[in-house]
Amino acid sequence: MGRIAVIGAGMGAMAAAARLAVAGHRVAVYERAQTYGGAVHRFERDGFVFDTGPGLLPLPAVYRDLFVKTGKEPLEACVELVQVDPSSRHVFADGTEVALPNASRAGVVTALDEALGAGAGARWGDFLVRAREAWDRTRRPLLEEPLWPNWSVLAEREPYPSVPHKKLLRTRRATTLAEVGAWELRDPRLTALLECHALAYGLDPRATPASAAVLPYMEHAFGTWYVHGGIRELARAVYERCVARRVEFRFGTPVERIVEKDGRAAGVELADGEVADADFVVAGVAPGMLDALVPGTALRGGDEVAPQRGAPSRLTVLLALRGGRPERVAHRTVVHAADRAGELDRLFGERPGLPSSPTVTVSRPDDPALAPDAGHEAVTLSVTVPSGLPVSEADVEGVLGAAERAIPGLRDRLLWHEVRTPADIARETGAAGGAVPAPALAAADGRLLHAPNTTRTQGLFAVGGWAHPGGGLPHAGMSGALVSGLIVEGPEFRGSQ
């Protein structure tokens, strides 16, 4: 078997490393930071513990499969998975609130009818049926297979079966997520519920294809899960699985360039001049960093799909609060912006900035391991912001003000807060402006597809959120499965059956 150099120790890169090691390859991971996990980081202070990246795990089957395929211990033997219920609580602009049960269509329909009025649940339930059809049409090509050579088929075809909408003697069908909300859901609160799934990934619902309906469907169908101790514990478990399979990790070791020989990747040159030979190189880095490692040759040219660039970022505010977490409080509350149109214009317009009262996701895990004692609570606030945005005190105040709609008396309980900006994400991940990649989506002329896992340089593969199938914990894990399959089985590999 061959020698494999992996650049970066993000979740996708480690998933690939573990699978390749089990296949008999000698795998070495070179990470410029001093730890593993990529965007999955942890912040600790005064006995409080916070996830600074993703806080919940959708589609846990991806990591269950990784642990089954790489060892005898299943995922649940390495971390404690907890299904979050309710899946989410929503506080809408008009003050209406609703808590949605986890993975229960009947429960969601009932909750929406009771909170928003008769008929709201049925409209959302009918939407989920159509979203399932979009999921069935795109699941394999967007998650389980390498990007097709004729990827333009995915770019041109809208898989969401939109409902005909008649207006002024014309029949139209929704092609964007915003149109799905306006024409099919017909309630600004249901529209906000739909669009928040796109907004969480930095996607403008006015331009995001209707195929993004798969995002709320995934959460509905497969549930929302929390890892006891925080998502960083999942990164730890994947790292330890790699170590158990004799993957070598070298932290604090930047890669200067990818070595080529006869047009093929032949190893990596480290910052200190050392050259590590390899038969294959797997790069789990942002597009700009990959371009720098192999100038002009890393990404496929011609009519191949280019990677997503210029994606928005995330602002995170970590709160240390006096007083314990109340019973029956939702793990996740989404506080929706008072001015939807104004928020979207500020986030995605020509003069990007943060609205005074943005959509804020409030995370309050029921996990004693995150606070120093029962008399305190660790809370995380997360907001989508333009990449590269310099965050001001006024921006943070706006986030805290919005969060008070979910946590009354928040400022009276506040011991201290820590702010994590796009600049922090940029330092940790290397992504320009702290950009965060979104999952791959069909339609929209391919704008939301990612670069293939293969590259123009033979023997060089791309893995992680900036490669197919895109950003998000399950997508990163799947990219590791695709890259390992392409290396072990060759270019004819077509994914799991």
Coordinates of C-alpha atoms in Angstrom, one line a residue:
M1 CA 0.0 0.0 0.0
G2 CA 1.0 3.6 -0.5
R3 CA 2.2 6.6 1.6
I4 CA -0.4 9.3 1.9
A5 CA 0.2 12.9 3.1
V6 CA -2.9 14.7 4.4
I7 CA -2.7 18.5 4.7
G8 CA -4.9 19.7 7.6
A9 CA -6.6 18.0 10.5
G10 CA -10.2 19.1 9.9
M11 CA -13.1 16.7 10.2
G12 CA -13.1 15.7 6.5
A13 CA -9.3 15.3 6.4
M14 CA -9.4 13.1 9.6
A15 CA -12.3 11.0 8.2
A16 CA -10.3 10.3 5.1
A17 CA -7.1 9.6 7.1
A18 CA -8.9 7.0 9.3
R19 CA -10.5 5.2 6.3
L20 CA -7.2 5.2 4.3
A21 CA -5.2 3.8 7.3
V22 CA -7.7 1.0 7.7
A23 CA -7.2 0.2 4.0
G24 CA -3.5 -0.4 4.7
H25 CA -2.0 3.0 3.7
R26 CA 0.6 4.8 5.7
V27 CA -1.0 8.1 6.5
A28 CA 0.7 11.2 7.9
V29 CA -1.3 14.4 8.7
Y30 CA 0.4 17.8 8.6
E31 CA -1.5 20.5 10.5
R32 CA -0.3 24.1 10.8
A33 CA -2.3 24.6 14.0
Q34 CA -1.5 23.0 17.4
T35 CA -4.6 20.9 17.5
Y36 CA -7.1 18.9 15.4
G37 CA -10.7 19.7 14.4
G38 CA -10.5 22.6 11.9
A39 CA -13.5 24.7 12.5
V40 CA -14.6 22.5 15.4
H41 CA -13.0 24.3 18.3
R42 CA -13.6 24.8 22.0
F43 CA -13.2 27.8 24.3
E44 CA -12.8 27.4 28.0
R45 CA -12.6 30.0 30.8
D46 CA -13.4 30.0 34.5
G47 CA -15.0 26.5 34.3
F48 CA -17.2 27.4 31.4
V49 CA -16.9 25.4 28.1
F50 CA -18.2 26.5 24.7
D51 CA -18.2 25.1 21.2
T52 CA -17.0 27.8 18.8
G53 CA -17.9 26.0 15.7
P54 CA -21.0 23.8 15.0
G55 CA -23.1 23.0 18.1
L56 CA -25.3 20.2 16.8
L57 CA -24.9 17.2 14.6
P58 CA -27.4 16.5 11.8
L59 CA -27.3 13.2 10.0
P60 CA -25.2 11.3 12.5
A61 CA -25.3 8.2 10.2
V62 CA -22.2 9.6 8.4
Y63 CA -20.1 9.4 11.5
R64 CA -21.7 6.1 12.6
D65 CA -20.6 4.7 9.2
L66 CA -17.1 6.1 9.7
F67 CA -16.7 4.3 13.1
V68 CA -18.1 1.1 11.9
K69 CA -15.8 1.0 8.9
T70 CA -12.7 1.9 10.9
G71 CA -12.9 -0.2 14.0
K72 CA -14.9 -2.5 16.3
E73 CA -16.1 0.3 18.6
P74 CA -19.2 2.1 17.3
L75 CA -19.6 5.9 17.5
E76 CA -21.9 5.6 20.6
A77 CA -19.1 3.8 22.5
C78 CA -16.8 6.8 21.9
V79 CA -19.2 9.7 22.5
E80 CA -22.6 10.1 24.1
L81 CA -25.2 11.2 21.5
V82 CA -28.4 12.9 22.7
Q83 CA -31.4 13.5 20.5
V84 CA -32.4 17.1 21.2
D85 CA -36.1 17.6 21.9
P86 CA -37.6 20.0 21.0
S87 CA -35.6 20.2 17.9
S88 CA -35.8 24.0 18.0
R89 CA -37.8 26.9 19.4
H90 CA -38.6 29.9 17.3
V91 CA -39.4 33.4 18.4
F92 CA -40.8 35.3 15.4
A93 CA -40.8 39.1 14.7
D94 CA -44.5 39.5 15.9
G95 CA -43.7 37.8 19.2
T96 CA -45.3 34.4 18.2
E97 CA -43.4 31.4 19.6
V98 CA -43.4 27.8 18.7
A99 CA -41.4 24.7 19.8
L100 CA -41.0 22.0 17.2
P101 CA -40.7 18.4 18.2
N102 CA -37.7 16.4 17.0
A103 CA -38.3 14.1 13.9
S104 CA -42.1 14.0 14.3
R105 CA -44.1 15.3 11.4
A106 CA -47.4 14.9 13.3
G107 CA -46.0 16.7 16.3
V108 CA -44.6 19.6 14.1
V109 CA -48.0 20.0 12.3
T110 CA -49.9 20.2 15.6
A111 CA -47.4 22.6 17.1
L112 CA -47.6 24.9 14.1
D113 CA -51.4 24.8 14.0
E114 CA -51.6 25.7 17.7
A115 CA -49.0 28.5 17.5
L116 CA -49.6 30.0 14.0
G117 CA -53.3 29.1 13.3
A118 CA -55.2 26.3 11.6
G119 CA -53.7 25.3 8.3
A120 CA -50.1 26.4 9.0
G121 CA -49.1 22.9 10.0
A122 CA -50.6 21.3 6.9
R123 CA -48.8 23.8 4.6
W124 CA -45.5 23.0 6.3
G125 CA -46.2 19.3 6.2
D126 CA -47.0 19.4 2.5
F127 CA -43.8 21.3 2.0
L128 CA -41.8 18.6 3.8
V129 CA -43.3 16.0 1.4
R130 CA -42.0 18.0 -1.6
A131 CA -38.7 18.5 0.2
R132 CA -38.4 14.7 0.6
E133 CA -38.8 14.4 -3.2
A134 CA -36.0 16.8 -3.7
W135 CA -33.9 14.9 -1.2
D136 CA -34.5 11.6 -2.9
R137 CA -33.5 13.1 -6.3
T138 CA -30.2 14.7 -5.0
R139 CA -29.0 12.5 -2.1
R140 CA -26.7 10.2 -4.1
P141 CA -25.1 12.8 -6.4
L142 CA -24.7 15.4 -3.8
L143 CA -23.6 13.3 -0.8
E144 CA -22.7 9.7 -1.7
E145 CA -20.9 10.0 -5.1
P146 CA -18.0 11.9 -6.4
L147 CA -19.1 14.9 -8.4
W148 CA -20.3 13.7 -11.8
P149 CA -18.2 14.6 -14.9
N150 CA -21.4 15.9 -16.4
W151 CA -22.1 18.0 -13.3
S152 CA -24.0 20.5 -15.4
V153 CA -27.0 18.2 -15.2
L154 CA -27.1 19.0 -11.5
A155 CA -26.6 22.7 -12.2
E156 CA -29.5 23.0 -14.7
R157 CA -32.2 20.8 -13.2
E158 CA -34.2 22.0 -10.2
P159 CA -35.1 18.9 -8.2
Y160 CA -37.7 20.6 -6.0
P161 CA -41.3 19.9 -7.3
S162 CA -42.7 23.3 -6.8
V163 CA -46.4 23.9 -6.8
P164 CA -47.9 25.9 -9.7
H165 CA -48.8 29.5 -8.6
K166 CA -51.2 31.5 -10.6
K167 CA -51.0 35.3 -10.6
L168 CA -52.2 37.8 -13.2
L169 CA -53.1 35.1 -15.7
R170 CA -49.6 33.6 -15.4
T171 CA -48.6 30.3 -13.9
R172 CA -45.3 30.4 -12.1
R173 CA -43.3 27.8 -10.1
A174 CA -40.9 28.7 -7.3
T175 CA -37.3 28.6 -8.2
T176 CA -35.8 30.1 -5.0
L177 CA -36.3 29.5 -1.4
A178 CA -37.9 32.9 -0.9
E179 CA -40.5 32.1 -3.6
V180 CA -41.3 28.8 -1.9
G181 CA -42.0 30.7 1.2
A182 CA -44.1 33.4 -0.5
W183 CA -46.1 31.2 -2.9
E184 CA -46.4 27.9 -1.0
L185 CA -46.2 28.6 2.7
R186 CA -48.0 31.9 2.6
D187 CA -47.2 33.0 6.1
P188 CA -44.2 35.3 7.0
R189 CA -43.5 33.1 10.1
L190 CA -43.4 29.9 8.1
T191 CA -41.2 31.7 5.5
A192 CA -38.9 32.7 8.4
L193 CA -38.8 29.1 9.6
L194 CA -37.9 27.9 6.1
E195 CA -35.3 30.6 5.4
C196 CA -33.4 30.3 8.7
H197 CA -32.0 27.0 7.6
A198 CA -30.4 28.7 4.6
L199 CA -29.4 31.7 6.6
A200 CA -27.5 29.5 9.1
Y201 CA -25.2 28.5 6.2
G202 CA -24.8 32.0 5.0
L203 CA -27.2 31.6 2.0
D204 CA -29.4 34.4 0.7
P205 CA -32.9 32.9 0.4
R206 CA -33.8 35.3 -2.4
A207 CA -31.0 33.7 -4.6
T208 CA -30.8 30.2 -3.1
P209 CA -32.4 27.6 -5.2
A210 CA -35.6 25.8 -4.1
S211 CA -33.5 22.7 -3.8
A212 CA -32.3 24.1 -0.4
A213 CA -35.6 22.6 0.8
V214 CA -33.4 19.6 1.6
L215 CA -31.8 21.5 4.5
P216 CA -34.9 21.6 6.8
Y217 CA -35.9 18.1 5.5
M218 CA -32.6 16.6 6.7
E219 CA -33.2 18.0 10.2
H220 CA -36.8 16.8 10.2
A221 CA -36.1 13.3 8.8
F222 CA -32.9 12.4 10.7
G223 CA -33.3 14.4 13.8
T224 CA -31.0 16.9 15.6
W225 CA -28.3 15.5 17.9
Y226 CA -26.0 16.8 20.5
V227 CA -22.7 15.3 21.6
H228 CA -22.4 15.3 25.4
G229 CA -19.5 17.6 26.3
G230 CA -19.9 19.5 23.0
I231 CA -19.2 18.8 19.4
R232 CA -15.5 19.1 20.1
E233 CA -15.9 15.6 21.7
L234 CA -16.8 14.3 18.2
A235 CA -13.6 15.7 16.9
R236 CA -11.7 14.1 19.7
A237 CA -13.2 10.8 19.0
V238 CA -12.3 10.9 15.3
Y239 CA -8.8 12.0 16.2
E240 CA -8.4 9.1 18.6
R241 CA -9.7 6.7 16.0
C242 CA -7.1 7.9 13.6
V243 CA -4.3 7.5 16.2
A244 CA -5.6 4.0 17.0
R245 CA -5.3 3.2 13.3
R246 CA -1.7 4.4 13.4
V247 CA -2.2 7.7 11.6
E248 CA 0.8 10.0 12.3
F249 CA -0.1 13.6 13.3
R250 CA 2.4 16.5 13.1
F251 CA 0.9 19.6 14.6
G252 CA 2.5 23.1 14.2
T253 CA 3.8 21.9 10.9
P254 CA 2.7 24.1 7.9
V255 CA 3.0 22.7 4.4
E256 CA 4.8 25.1 2.1
R257 CA 4.0 23.4 -1.2
I258 CA 2.9 20.2 -2.8
V259 CA 5.8 18.5 -4.6
E260 CA 5.1 17.4 -8.1
K261 CA 7.0 14.9 -10.3
D262 CA 6.0 14.3 -13.9
G263 CA 2.7 16.0 -13.4
R264 CA 1.8 14.0 -10.3
A265 CA 1.7 14.8 -6.6
A266 CA 4.7 13.2 -5.1
G267 CA 4.8 14.6 -1.6
V268 CA 4.8 17.8 0.5
E269 CA 7.5 20.3 1.3
L270 CA 7.2 21.6 4.9
A271 CA 8.0 25.1 6.0
D272 CA 11.4 24.1 7.4
G273 CA 12.4 22.7 4.1
E274 CA 11.8 19.0 4.9
V275 CA 10.2 17.0 2.0
A276 CA 7.9 14.1 2.9
D277 CA 7.5 11.8 -0.1
A278 CA 4.0 10.4 -0.8
D279 CA 2.1 8.4 -3.4
F280 CA -1.0 10.5 -2.8
V281 CA -1.7 13.9 -1.3
V282 CA -5.0 14.8 0.4
A283 CA -5.6 18.5 0.9
G284 CA -8.2 19.6 3.5
V285 CA -7.7 23.4 3.0
A286 CA -9.6 26.4 1.7
P287 CA -9.5 27.1 -2.1
G288 CA -7.0 30.0 -1.9
M289 CA -4.6 27.9 0.2
L290 CA -4.8 25.0 -2.2
D291 CA -4.1 27.4 -5.1
A292 CA -1.0 28.6 -3.3
L293 CA 0.2 25.0 -2.6
V294 CA 0.0 24.1 -6.3
P295 CA -0.2 27.3 -8.3
G296 CA -2.5 27.1 -11.3
T297 CA -2.9 23.4 -11.3
A298 CA -4.8 22.3 -8.3
L299 CA -8.3 23.0 -9.5
R300 CA -9.8 21.4 -12.6
G301 CA -10.0 23.8 -15.5
G302 CA -12.1 24.0 -18.7
D303 CA -15.8 23.5 -18.0
E304 CA -15.3 22.0 -14.6
V305 CA -17.2 23.4 -11.6
A306 CA -15.3 26.0 -9.5
P307 CA -15.4 26.0 -5.7
Q308 CA -17.7 28.3 -3.7
R309 CA -15.9 31.5 -2.9
G310 CA -16.8 34.7 -1.0
A311 CA -19.2 32.8 1.4
P312 CA -20.4 34.7 4.5
S313 CA -18.9 34.1 7.9
R314 CA -20.2 33.8 11.5
L315 CA -20.1 35.9 14.6
T316 CA -20.3 34.0 17.9
V317 CA -20.8 35.5 21.3
L318 CA -20.1 33.2 24.3
L319 CA -22.0 34.0 27.5
A320 CA -21.1 33.1 31.1
L321 CA -24.3 33.5 33.1
R322 CA -25.2 33.5 36.7
G323 CA -28.0 31.2 37.6
G324 CA -28.6 27.6 36.4
R325 CA -30.3 26.6 33.2
P326 CA -34.0 26.5 33.8
E327 CA -35.8 23.2 33.3
R328 CA -37.6 22.4 30.0
V329 CA -35.7 25.2 28.2
A330 CA -35.0 24.4 24.5
H331 CA -31.5 23.5 23.5
R332 CA -31.7 25.8 20.5
T333 CA -33.8 28.9 20.0
V334 CA -33.9 30.9 16.8
V335 CA -34.8 34.6 17.4
H336 CA -35.9 35.9 14.0
A337 CA -35.0 39.3 12.8
A338 CA -37.7 42.0 13.1
D339 CA -36.9 43.3 9.5
R340 CA -36.4 40.4 7.2
A341 CA -35.8 42.4 4.0
G342 CA -33.5 44.8 5.9
E343 CA -31.4 42.0 7.3
L344 CA -31.0 40.3 3.9
D345 CA -30.0 43.6 2.3
R346 CA -27.4 44.2 5.0
L347 CA -26.0 40.7 4.8
F348 CA -25.9 40.2 1.1
G349 CA -26.2 43.8 -0.4
E350 CA -23.6 46.0 -1.9
R351 CA -22.7 47.6 1.5
P352 CA -22.5 44.5 3.8
G353 CA -22.9 44.9 7.5
L354 CA -24.8 43.5 10.5
P355 CA -28.4 44.7 11.1
S356 CA -29.2 46.2 14.4
S357 CA -31.5 43.3 15.3
P358 CA -30.3 40.2 13.4
T359 CA -31.5 36.6 13.4
V360 CA -29.7 35.0 16.3
T361 CA -29.4 31.3 17.2
V362 CA -29.3 30.8 21.0
S363 CA -27.8 27.5 22.2
R364 CA -28.4 26.4 25.7
P365 CA -27.3 22.8 26.0
D366 CA -28.6 20.7 28.9
D367 CA -25.0 19.6 29.8
P368 CA -23.5 20.0 33.3
A369 CA -20.1 19.5 31.8
L370 CA -20.2 23.0 30.2
A371 CA -20.6 25.1 33.4
P372 CA -18.5 25.2 36.6
D373 CA -21.5 24.2 38.7
A374 CA -25.4 24.0 38.8
G375 CA -25.6 27.7 39.6
H376 CA -24.2 28.9 36.3
E377 CA -25.0 28.4 32.6
A378 CA -23.0 28.5 29.4
V379 CA -24.9 30.0 26.4
T380 CA -23.7 30.5 22.8
L381 CA -25.1 33.1 20.4
S382 CA -24.5 32.6 16.7
V383 CA -25.2 35.1 13.9
T384 CA -24.4 34.9 10.1
V385 CA -22.3 37.9 9.1
P386 CA -20.5 39.0 5.9
S387 CA -17.0 37.5 5.6
G388 CA -14.3 39.8 6.7
L389 CA -16.7 42.0 8.7
P390 CA -14.9 44.0 11.4
V391 CA -17.2 43.6 14.4
S392 CA -18.0 46.6 16.6
E393 CA -19.3 46.9 20.1
A394 CA -22.6 48.1 18.6
D395 CA -22.9 44.9 16.6
V396 CA -22.4 42.8 19.8
E397 CA -25.0 44.9 21.6
G398 CA -27.5 44.3 18.8
V399 CA -26.9 40.5 19.1
L400 CA -27.3 40.6 22.9
G401 CA -30.5 42.7 22.5
A402 CA -32.0 40.2 20.1
A403 CA -31.0 37.3 22.4
E404 CA -32.9 38.9 25.3
R405 CA -36.1 38.0 23.5
A406 CA -35.2 34.3 24.2
I407 CA -33.5 34.8 27.6
P408 CA -35.3 37.5 29.6
G409 CA -33.0 39.3 32.0
L410 CA -30.0 38.2 30.1
R411 CA -27.8 41.3 30.9
D412 CA -28.6 41.0 34.7
R413 CA -27.3 37.4 34.6
L414 CA -24.2 38.2 32.5
L415 CA -20.8 37.5 34.2
W416 CA -18.7 38.0 31.1
H417 CA -18.8 37.4 27.4
E418 CA -16.3 36.5 24.7
V419 CA -16.6 37.5 21.1
R420 CA -15.4 35.3 18.2
T421 CA -15.3 37.2 14.9
P422 CA -14.7 36.3 11.2
A423 CA -11.0 37.2 11.9
D424 CA -10.8 34.4 14.5
I425 CA -12.3 31.9 12.0
A426 CA -9.8 33.1 9.3
R427 CA -6.9 32.4 11.7
E428 CA -8.1 29.0 12.7
T429 CA -9.1 27.7 9.2
G430 CA -7.2 29.8 6.7
A431 CA -10.4 30.7 4.8
A432 CA -10.2 34.2 3.5
G433 CA -12.3 36.6 5.6
G434 CA -13.3 33.7 7.9
A435 CA -15.7 32.4 5.2
V436 CA -17.7 29.3 6.1
P437 CA -18.7 26.9 3.3
A438 CA -22.3 25.9 2.7
P439 CA -23.4 22.4 1.6
A440 CA -23.6 21.6 -2.1
L441 CA -27.0 22.3 -3.6
A442 CA -28.4 21.5 -7.1
A443 CA -29.7 24.0 -9.6
A444 CA -28.7 27.7 -9.6
D445 CA -26.4 27.1 -12.6
G446 CA -24.0 25.3 -10.3
R447 CA -23.2 28.3 -8.0
L448 CA -23.7 26.1 -4.9
L449 CA -21.7 23.1 -6.1
H450 CA -18.2 22.6 -4.9
A451 CA -14.9 21.7 -6.6
P452 CA -14.5 17.9 -7.3
N453 CA -12.5 15.8 -4.9
T454 CA -10.2 15.1 -7.8
T455 CA -7.9 17.8 -9.2
R456 CA -6.0 18.5 -12.3
T457 CA -2.9 17.2 -10.6
Q458 CA -2.9 13.4 -10.6
G459 CA -2.7 11.9 -7.2
L460 CA -3.9 15.1 -5.5
F461 CA -7.3 15.1 -3.8
A462 CA -9.4 17.8 -2.1
V463 CA -11.4 17.0 1.1
G464 CA -13.4 19.0 3.6
G465 CA -16.0 21.7 3.5
W466 CA -14.5 23.5 0.5
A467 CA -14.6 20.4 -1.7
H468 CA -17.6 18.2 -2.8
P469 CA -20.1 17.8 -1.2
G470 CA -19.5 21.0 0.8
G471 CA -19.8 22.4 4.3
G472 CA -21.4 21.1 7.4
L473 CA -20.3 18.2 9.7
P474 CA -22.0 15.4 7.8
H475 CA -20.8 16.8 4.4
A476 CA -17.3 17.0 5.7
G477 CA -17.4 13.4 6.9
M478 CA -18.8 12.3 3.6
S479 CA -16.0 14.0 1.7
G480 CA -13.6 11.9 3.6
A481 CA -15.4 8.8 2.5
L482 CA -15.4 9.9 -1.1
V483 CA -11.7 10.7 -1.2
S484 CA -10.7 7.4 0.5
G485 CA -12.9 5.6 -2.0
L486 CA -11.3 7.3 -5.0
I487 CA -7.8 6.5 -3.7
V488 CA -8.5 2.9 -2.7
E489 CA -10.8 1.9 -5.5
G490 CA -9.7 4.3 -8.2
P491 CA -11.4 6.8 -10.4
E492 CA -14.3 4.5 -11.2
F493 CA -15.4 4.6 -7.5
R494 CA -19.1 5.6 -7.3
G495 CA -19.8 5.7 -3.6
S496 CA -21.7 3.5 -1.2
Q497 CA -24.6 1.5 -2.5

